[in-house]
Amino acid sequence: MYRIGELAKLANVSKRTIDYYTQIGLLHVDKTSKSNYRLYSEQALNDIQFIEECKLFNMCLQDIKERLELKRSQTNEEDKLIKQAEILAKHMKQLEHEINELKPIFDKMNGENQEIIASRISPQSMALMQSLMILLH
C-alpha cells in the first residue's frame, strides 16, 4: 500500500493529480490508515500509468474512465471488446475532427514544413490507424 506522496513519486505525477483522479472516480482509495492517510494499492499505480498513457493519445478523461471501468469489470471478453471498439471509434472521430481543423493550416504551409509535419507521423501510427479502421468497420 502506498500513501499519496509515495504513489505520486512512483507514478511521476503530482499529489494534486492523484487527488483529482480520486475525486472524479478514476482512482479509488483502498484503505485509510489509523493516522487517517489514504492508502492506494499497486492497482492504483497501474491505473495511473494507464491514465497517463491514454492522455498521451489525447483521450478525454471521460473516455479514460470508461476504459478503466471496462478493465475492472467482470464483463465477458467479447462484450469488453465491443465496448472497447466503441470507445476507440469515438476517439478516432475526435482525432478526425482535430485533423480536419488543422488541414487548412497544413495546406497553406510550404512543402518543407509539410514534410517535417508528415515525418512526425510515424509509419507505425499510420498502420495502427488503418488497422483500427478495418477492425471497426
JSON list of C-alpha atoms in Angstrom, two decimals:
[
{"chain": "A", "resi": 1, "resn": "MET", "atom": "CA", "xyz": [0.00, 0.00, 0.00]},
{"chain": "A", "resi": 2, "resn": "TYR", "atom": "CA", "xyz": [1.17, 3.48, -0.87]},
{"chain": "A", "resi": 3, "resn": "ARG", "atom": "CA", "xyz": [0.49, 6.81, 0.74]},
{"chain": "A", "resi": 4, "resn": "ILE", "atom": "CA", "xyz": [-0.34, 9.56, -1.72]},
{"chain": "A", "resi": 5, "resn": "GLY", "atom": "CA", "xyz": [3.19, 11.04, -1.72]},
{"chain": "A", "resi": 6, "resn": "GLU", "atom": "CA", "xyz": [4.78, 7.65, -2.38]},
{"chain": "A", "resi": 7, "resn": "LEU", "atom": "CA", "xyz": [2.30, 6.90, -5.15]},
{"chain": "A", "resi": 8, "resn": "ALA", "atom": "CA", "xyz": [2.86, 10.31, -6.73]},
{"chain": "A", "resi": 9, "resn": "LYS", "atom": "CA", "xyz": [6.60, 9.81, -6.76]},
{"chain": "A", "resi": 10, "resn": "LEU", "atom": "CA", "xyz": [6.38, 6.29, -8.23]},
{"chain": "A", "resi": 11, "resn": "ALA", "atom": "CA", "xyz": [3.89, 7.36, -10.89]},
{"chain": "A", "resi": 12, "resn": "ASN", "atom": "CA", "xyz": [5.74, 10.61, -11.65]},
{"chain": "A", "resi": 13, "resn": "VAL", "atom": "CA", "xyz": [2.63, 12.75, -11.13]},
{"chain": "A", "resi": 14, "resn": "SER", "atom": "CA", "xyz": [1.72, 15.33, -8.51]},
{"chain": "A", "resi": 15, "resn": "LYS", "atom": "CA", "xyz": [-0.26, 14.61, -5.35]},
{"chain": "A", "resi": 16, "resn": "ARG", "atom": "CA", "xyz": [-2.80, 17.08, -6.66]},
{"chain": "A", "resi": 17, "resn": "THR", "atom": "CA", "xyz": [-3.23, 14.95, -9.79]},
{"chain": "A", "resi": 18, "resn": "ILE", "atom": "CA", "xyz": [-3.89, 11.88, -7.64]},
{"chain": "A", "resi": 19, "resn": "ASP", "atom": "CA", "xyz": [-6.40, 13.86, -5.58]},
{"chain": "A", "resi": 20, "resn": "TYR", "atom": "CA", "xyz": [-8.16, 14.94, -8.77]},
{"chain": "A", "resi": 21, "resn": "TYR", "atom": "CA", "xyz": [-8.20, 11.43, -10.24]},
{"chain": "A", "resi": 22, "resn": "THR", "atom": "CA", "xyz": [-9.62, 10.14, -6.96]},
{"chain": "A", "resi": 23, "resn": "GLN", "atom": "CA", "xyz": [-12.22, 12.91, -6.82]},
{"chain": "A", "resi": 24, "resn": "ILE", "atom": "CA", "xyz": [-13.54, 12.17, -10.34]},
{"chain": "A", "resi": 25, "resn": "GLY", "atom": "CA", "xyz": [-13.52, 8.40, -9.81]},
{"chain": "A", "resi": 26, "resn": "LEU", "atom": "CA", "xyz": [-10.51, 7.36, -11.90]},
{"chain": "A", "resi": 27, "resn": "LEU", "atom": "CA", "xyz": [-8.71, 6.09, -8.80]},
{"chain": "A", "resi": 28, "resn": "HIS", "atom": "CA", "xyz": [-10.01, 4.50, -5.65]},
{"chain": "A", "resi": 29, "resn": "VAL", "atom": "CA", "xyz": [-8.64, 4.74, -2.12]},
{"chain": "A", "resi": 30, "resn": "ASP", "atom": "CA", "xyz": [-8.15, 1.19, -0.90]},
{"chain": "A", "resi": 31, "resn": "LYS", "atom": "CA", "xyz": [-7.80, 1.89, 2.80]},
{"chain": "A", "resi": 32, "resn": "THR", "atom": "CA", "xyz": [-7.35, 4.66, 5.30]},
{"chain": "A", "resi": 33, "resn": "SER", "atom": "CA", "xyz": [-4.59, 4.24, 7.86]},
{"chain": "A", "resi": 34, "resn": "LYS", "atom": "CA", "xyz": [-5.02, 4.74, 11.61]},
{"chain": "A", "resi": 35, "resn": "SER", "atom": "CA", "xyz": [-3.37, 8.13, 11.09]},
{"chain": "A", "resi": 36, "resn": "ASN", "atom": "CA", "xyz": [-6.05, 8.93, 8.50]},
{"chain": "A", "resi": 37, "resn": "TYR", "atom": "CA", "xyz": [-3.72, 8.64, 5.50]},
{"chain": "A", "resi": 38, "resn": "ARG", "atom": "CA", "xyz": [-5.32, 7.47, 2.28]},
{"chain": "A", "resi": 39, "resn": "LEU", "atom": "CA", "xyz": [-3.66, 4.29, 1.07]},
{"chain": "A", "resi": 40, "resn": "TYR", "atom": "CA", "xyz": [-3.55, 3.15, -2.53]},
{"chain": "A", "resi": 41, "resn": "SER", "atom": "CA", "xyz": [-2.79, -0.31, -3.89]},
{"chain": "A", "resi": 42, "resn": "GLU", "atom": "CA", "xyz": [-0.45, -1.46, -6.63]},
{"chain": "A", "resi": 43, "resn": "GLN", "atom": "CA", "xyz": [-3.51, -1.39, -8.90]},
{"chain": "A", "resi": 44, "resn": "ALA", "atom": "CA", "xyz": [-3.75, 2.38, -8.39]},
{"chain": "A", "resi": 45, "resn": "LEU", "atom": "CA", "xyz": [-0.17, 2.72, -9.66]},
{"chain": "A", "resi": 46, "resn": "ASN", "atom": "CA", "xyz": [-1.07, 0.63, -12.72]},
{"chain": "A", "resi": 47, "resn": "ASP", "atom": "CA", "xyz": [-4.21, 2.72, -13.25]},
{"chain": "A", "resi": 48, "resn": "ILE", "atom": "CA", "xyz": [-2.24, 5.99, -13.13]},
{"chain": "A", "resi": 49, "resn": "GLN", "atom": "CA", "xyz": [0.22, 4.64, -15.69]},
{"chain": "A", "resi": 50, "resn": "PHE", "atom": "CA", "xyz": [-2.71, 3.63, -17.88]},
{"chain": "A", "resi": 51, "resn": "ILE", "atom": "CA", "xyz": [-4.33, 7.07, -17.49]},
{"chain": "A", "resi": 52, "resn": "GLU", "atom": "CA", "xyz": [-1.12, 8.87, -18.38]},
{"chain": "A", "resi": 53, "resn": "GLU", "atom": "CA", "xyz": [-0.66, 6.66, -21.47]},
{"chain": "A", "resi": 54, "resn": "CYS", "atom": "CA", "xyz": [-4.19, 7.42, -22.63]},
{"chain": "A", "resi": 55, "resn": "LYS", "atom": "CA", "xyz": [-3.61, 11.13, -22.11]},
{"chain": "A", "resi": 56, "resn": "LEU", "atom": "CA", "xyz": [-0.61, 10.92, -24.46]},
{"chain": "A", "resi": 57, "resn": "PHE", "atom": "CA", "xyz": [-3.12, 9.92, -27.15]},
{"chain": "A", "resi": 58, "resn": "ASN", "atom": "CA", "xyz": [-5.34, 12.90, -26.29]},
{"chain": "A", "resi": 59, "resn": "MET", "atom": "CA", "xyz": [-8.10, 10.77, -24.82]},
{"chain": "A", "resi": 60, "resn": "CYS", "atom": "CA", "xyz": [-10.52, 12.74, -22.71]},
{"chain": "A", "resi": 61, "resn": "LEU", "atom": "CA", "xyz": [-10.87, 11.80, -19.05]},
{"chain": "A", "resi": 62, "resn": "GLN", "atom": "CA", "xyz": [-14.43, 10.52, -19.58]},
{"chain": "A", "resi": 63, "resn": "ASP", "atom": "CA", "xyz": [-13.21, 8.03, -22.20]},
{"chain": "A", "resi": 64, "resn": "ILE", "atom": "CA", "xyz": [-10.32, 7.03, -19.94]},
{"chain": "A", "resi": 65, "resn": "LYS", "atom": "CA", "xyz": [-12.78, 6.49, -17.10]},
{"chain": "A", "resi": 66, "resn": "GLU", "atom": "CA", "xyz": [-14.92, 4.25, -19.33]},
{"chain": "A", "resi": 67, "resn": "ARG", "atom": "CA", "xyz": [-11.86, 2.23, -20.33]},
{"chain": "A", "resi": 68, "resn": "LEU", "atom": "CA", "xyz": [-10.78, 1.82, -16.69]},
{"chain": "A", "resi": 69, "resn": "GLU", "atom": "CA", "xyz": [-14.25, 0.74, -15.66]},
{"chain": "A", "resi": 70, "resn": "LEU", "atom": "CA", "xyz": [-14.27, -1.74, -18.51]},
{"chain": "A", "resi": 71, "resn": "LYS", "atom": "CA", "xyz": [-10.87, -3.12, -17.43]},
{"chain": "A", "resi": 72, "resn": "ARG", "atom": "CA", "xyz": [-12.13, -3.54, -13.87]},
{"chain": "A", "resi": 73, "resn": "SER", "atom": "CA", "xyz": [-15.48, -5.07, -14.80]},
{"chain": "A", "resi": 74, "resn": "GLN", "atom": "CA", "xyz": [-16.41, -8.72, -14.70]},
{"chain": "A", "resi": 75, "resn": "THR", "atom": "CA", "xyz": [-17.90, -8.42, -18.20]},
{"chain": "A", "resi": 76, "resn": "ASN", "atom": "CA", "xyz": [-17.03, -11.23, -20.59]},
{"chain": "A", "resi": 77, "resn": "GLU", "atom": "CA", "xyz": [-14.20, -10.66, -23.05]},
{"chain": "A", "resi": 78, "resn": "GLU", "atom": "CA", "xyz": [-16.45, -10.36, -26.10]},
{"chain": "A", "resi": 79, "resn": "ASP", "atom": "CA", "xyz": [-18.55, -7.59, -24.51]},
{"chain": "A", "resi": 80, "resn": "LYS", "atom": "CA", "xyz": [-15.37, -5.85, -23.36]},
{"chain": "A", "resi": 81, "resn": "LEU", "atom": "CA", "xyz": [-14.03, -5.92, -26.91]},
{"chain": "A", "resi": 82, "resn": "ILE", "atom": "CA", "xyz": [-17.27, -4.45, -28.28]},
{"chain": "A", "resi": 83, "resn": "LYS", "atom": "CA", "xyz": [-17.25, -1.64, -25.71]},
{"chain": "A", "resi": 84, "resn": "GLN", "atom": "CA", "xyz": [-13.53, -1.01, -26.28]},
{"chain": "A", "resi": 85, "resn": "ALA", "atom": "CA", "xyz": [-14.19, -0.72, -30.03]},
{"chain": "A", "resi": 86, "resn": "GLU", "atom": "CA", "xyz": [-16.96, 1.83, -29.33]},
{"chain": "A", "resi": 87, "resn": "ILE", "atom": "CA", "xyz": [-14.61, 3.92, -27.20]},
{"chain": "A", "resi": 88, "resn": "LEU", "atom": "CA", "xyz": [-11.87, 3.74, -29.84]},
{"chain": "A", "resi": 89, "resn": "ALA", "atom": "CA", "xyz": [-14.30, 4.69, -32.61]},
{"chain": "A", "resi": 90, "resn": "LYS", "atom": "CA", "xyz": [-15.38, 7.73, -30.61]},
{"chain": "A", "resi": 91, "resn": "HIS", "atom": "CA", "xyz": [-11.75, 8.70, -30.02]},
{"chain": "A", "resi": 92, "resn": "MET", "atom": "CA", "xyz": [-10.92, 8.28, -33.70]},
{"chain": "A", "resi": 93, "resn": "LYS", "atom": "CA", "xyz": [-13.81, 10.59, -34.62]},
{"chain": "A", "resi": 94, "resn": "GLN", "atom": "CA", "xyz": [-12.39, 13.16, -32.23]},
{"chain": "A", "resi": 95, "resn": "LEU", "atom": "CA", "xyz": [-8.96, 12.84, -33.84]},
{"chain": "A", "resi": 96, "resn": "GLU", "atom": "CA", "xyz": [-10.51, 13.09, -37.31]},
{"chain": "A", "resi": 97, "resn": "HIS", "atom": "CA", "xyz": [-12.22, 16.31, -36.25]},
{"chain": "A", "resi": 98, "resn": "GLU", "atom": "CA", "xyz": [-8.91, 17.72, -34.98]},
{"chain": "A", "resi": 99, "resn": "ILE", "atom": "CA", "xyz": [-7.16, 16.76, -38.23]},
{"chain": "A", "resi": 100, "resn": "ASN", "atom": "CA", "xyz": [-9.90, 18.43, -40.28]},
{"chain": "A", "resi": 101, "resn": "GLU", "atom": "CA", "xyz": [-9.49, 21.61, -38.24]},
{"chain": "A", "resi": 102, "resn": "LEU", "atom": "CA", "xyz": [-5.72, 21.60, -38.88]},
{"chain": "A", "resi": 103, "resn": "LYS", "atom": "CA", "xyz": [-5.87, 20.66, -42.57]},
{"chain": "A", "resi": 104, "resn": "PRO", "atom": "CA", "xyz": [-6.39, 24.23, -43.89]},
{"chain": "A", "resi": 105, "resn": "ILE", "atom": "CA", "xyz": [-3.33, 25.38, -41.96]},
{"chain": "A", "resi": 106, "resn": "PHE", "atom": "CA", "xyz": [-1.31, 22.40, -43.20]},
{"chain": "A", "resi": 107, "resn": "ASP", "atom": "CA", "xyz": [-2.35, 23.11, -46.80]},
{"chain": "A", "resi": 108, "resn": "LYS", "atom": "CA", "xyz": [-1.07, 26.70, -46.52]},
{"chain": "A", "resi": 109, "resn": "MET", "atom": "CA", "xyz": [2.38, 25.59, -45.27]},
{"chain": "A", "resi": 110, "resn": "ASN", "atom": "CA", "xyz": [5.33, 25.40, -47.63]},
{"chain": "A", "resi": 111, "resn": "GLY", "atom": "CA", "xyz": [6.47, 21.97, -48.80]},
{"chain": "A", "resi": 112, "resn": "GLU", "atom": "CA", "xyz": [9.42, 21.76, -46.40]},
{"chain": "A", "resi": 113, "resn": "ASN", "atom": "CA", "xyz": [7.26, 22.37, -43.33]},
{"chain": "A", "resi": 114, "resn": "GLN", "atom": "CA", "xyz": [4.67, 19.91, -44.62]},
{"chain": "A", "resi": 115, "resn": "GLU", "atom": "CA", "xyz": [7.41, 17.27, -44.86]},
{"chain": "A", "resi": 116, "resn": "ILE", "atom": "CA", "xyz": [8.51, 17.99, -41.29]},
{"chain": "A", "resi": 117, "resn": "ILE", "atom": "CA", "xyz": [4.95, 17.54, -40.02]},
{"chain": "A", "resi": 118, "resn": "ALA", "atom": "CA", "xyz": [4.40, 14.41, -42.10]},
{"chain": "A", "resi": 119, "resn": "SER", "atom": "CA", "xyz": [7.67, 12.88, -40.88]},
{"chain": "A", "resi": 120, "resn": "ARG", "atom": "CA", "xyz": [6.45, 13.17, -37.29]},
{"chain": "A", "resi": 121, "resn": "ILE", "atom": "CA", "xyz": [3.57, 10.83, -38.07]},
{"chain": "A", "resi": 122, "resn": "SER", "atom": "CA", "xyz": [5.34, 7.51, -37.92]},
{"chain": "A", "resi": 123, "resn": "PRO", "atom": "CA", "xyz": [4.57, 4.65, -40.31]},
{"chain": "A", "resi": 124, "resn": "GLN", "atom": "CA", "xyz": [3.59, 2.59, -37.25]},
{"chain": "A", "resi": 125, "resn": "SER", "atom": "CA", "xyz": [0.99, 5.20, -36.29]},
{"chain": "A", "resi": 126, "resn": "MET", "atom": "CA", "xyz": [-0.46, 5.19, -39.78]},
{"chain": "A", "resi": 127, "resn": "ALA", "atom": "CA", "xyz": [-0.56, 1.38, -39.84]},
{"chain": "A", "resi": 128, "resn": "LEU", "atom": "CA", "xyz": [-2.27, 1.35, -36.44]},
{"chain": "A", "resi": 129, "resn": "MET", "atom": "CA", "xyz": [-4.89, 3.83, -37.61]},
{"chain": "A", "resi": 130, "resn": "GLN", "atom": "CA", "xyz": [-5.57, 1.76, -40.73]},
{"chain": "A", "resi": 131, "resn": "SER", "atom": "CA", "xyz": [-5.82, -1.43, -38.67]},
{"chain": "A", "resi": 132, "resn": "LEU", "atom": "CA", "xyz": [-8.29, 0.21, -36.29]},
{"chain": "A", "resi": 133, "resn": "MET", "atom": "CA", "xyz": [-10.40, 1.44, -39.21]},
{"chain": "A", "resi": 134, "resn": "ILE", "atom": "CA", "xyz": [-10.54, -2.08, -40.63]},
{"chain": "A", "resi": 135, "resn": "LEU", "atom": "CA", "xyz": [-11.40, -3.55, -37.23]},
{"chain": "A", "resi": 136, "resn": "LEU", "atom": "CA", "xyz": [-14.13, -1.02, -36.56]},
{"chain": "A", "resi": 137, "resn": "HIS", "atom": "CA", "xyz": [-15.84, -1.28, -39.96]}
]
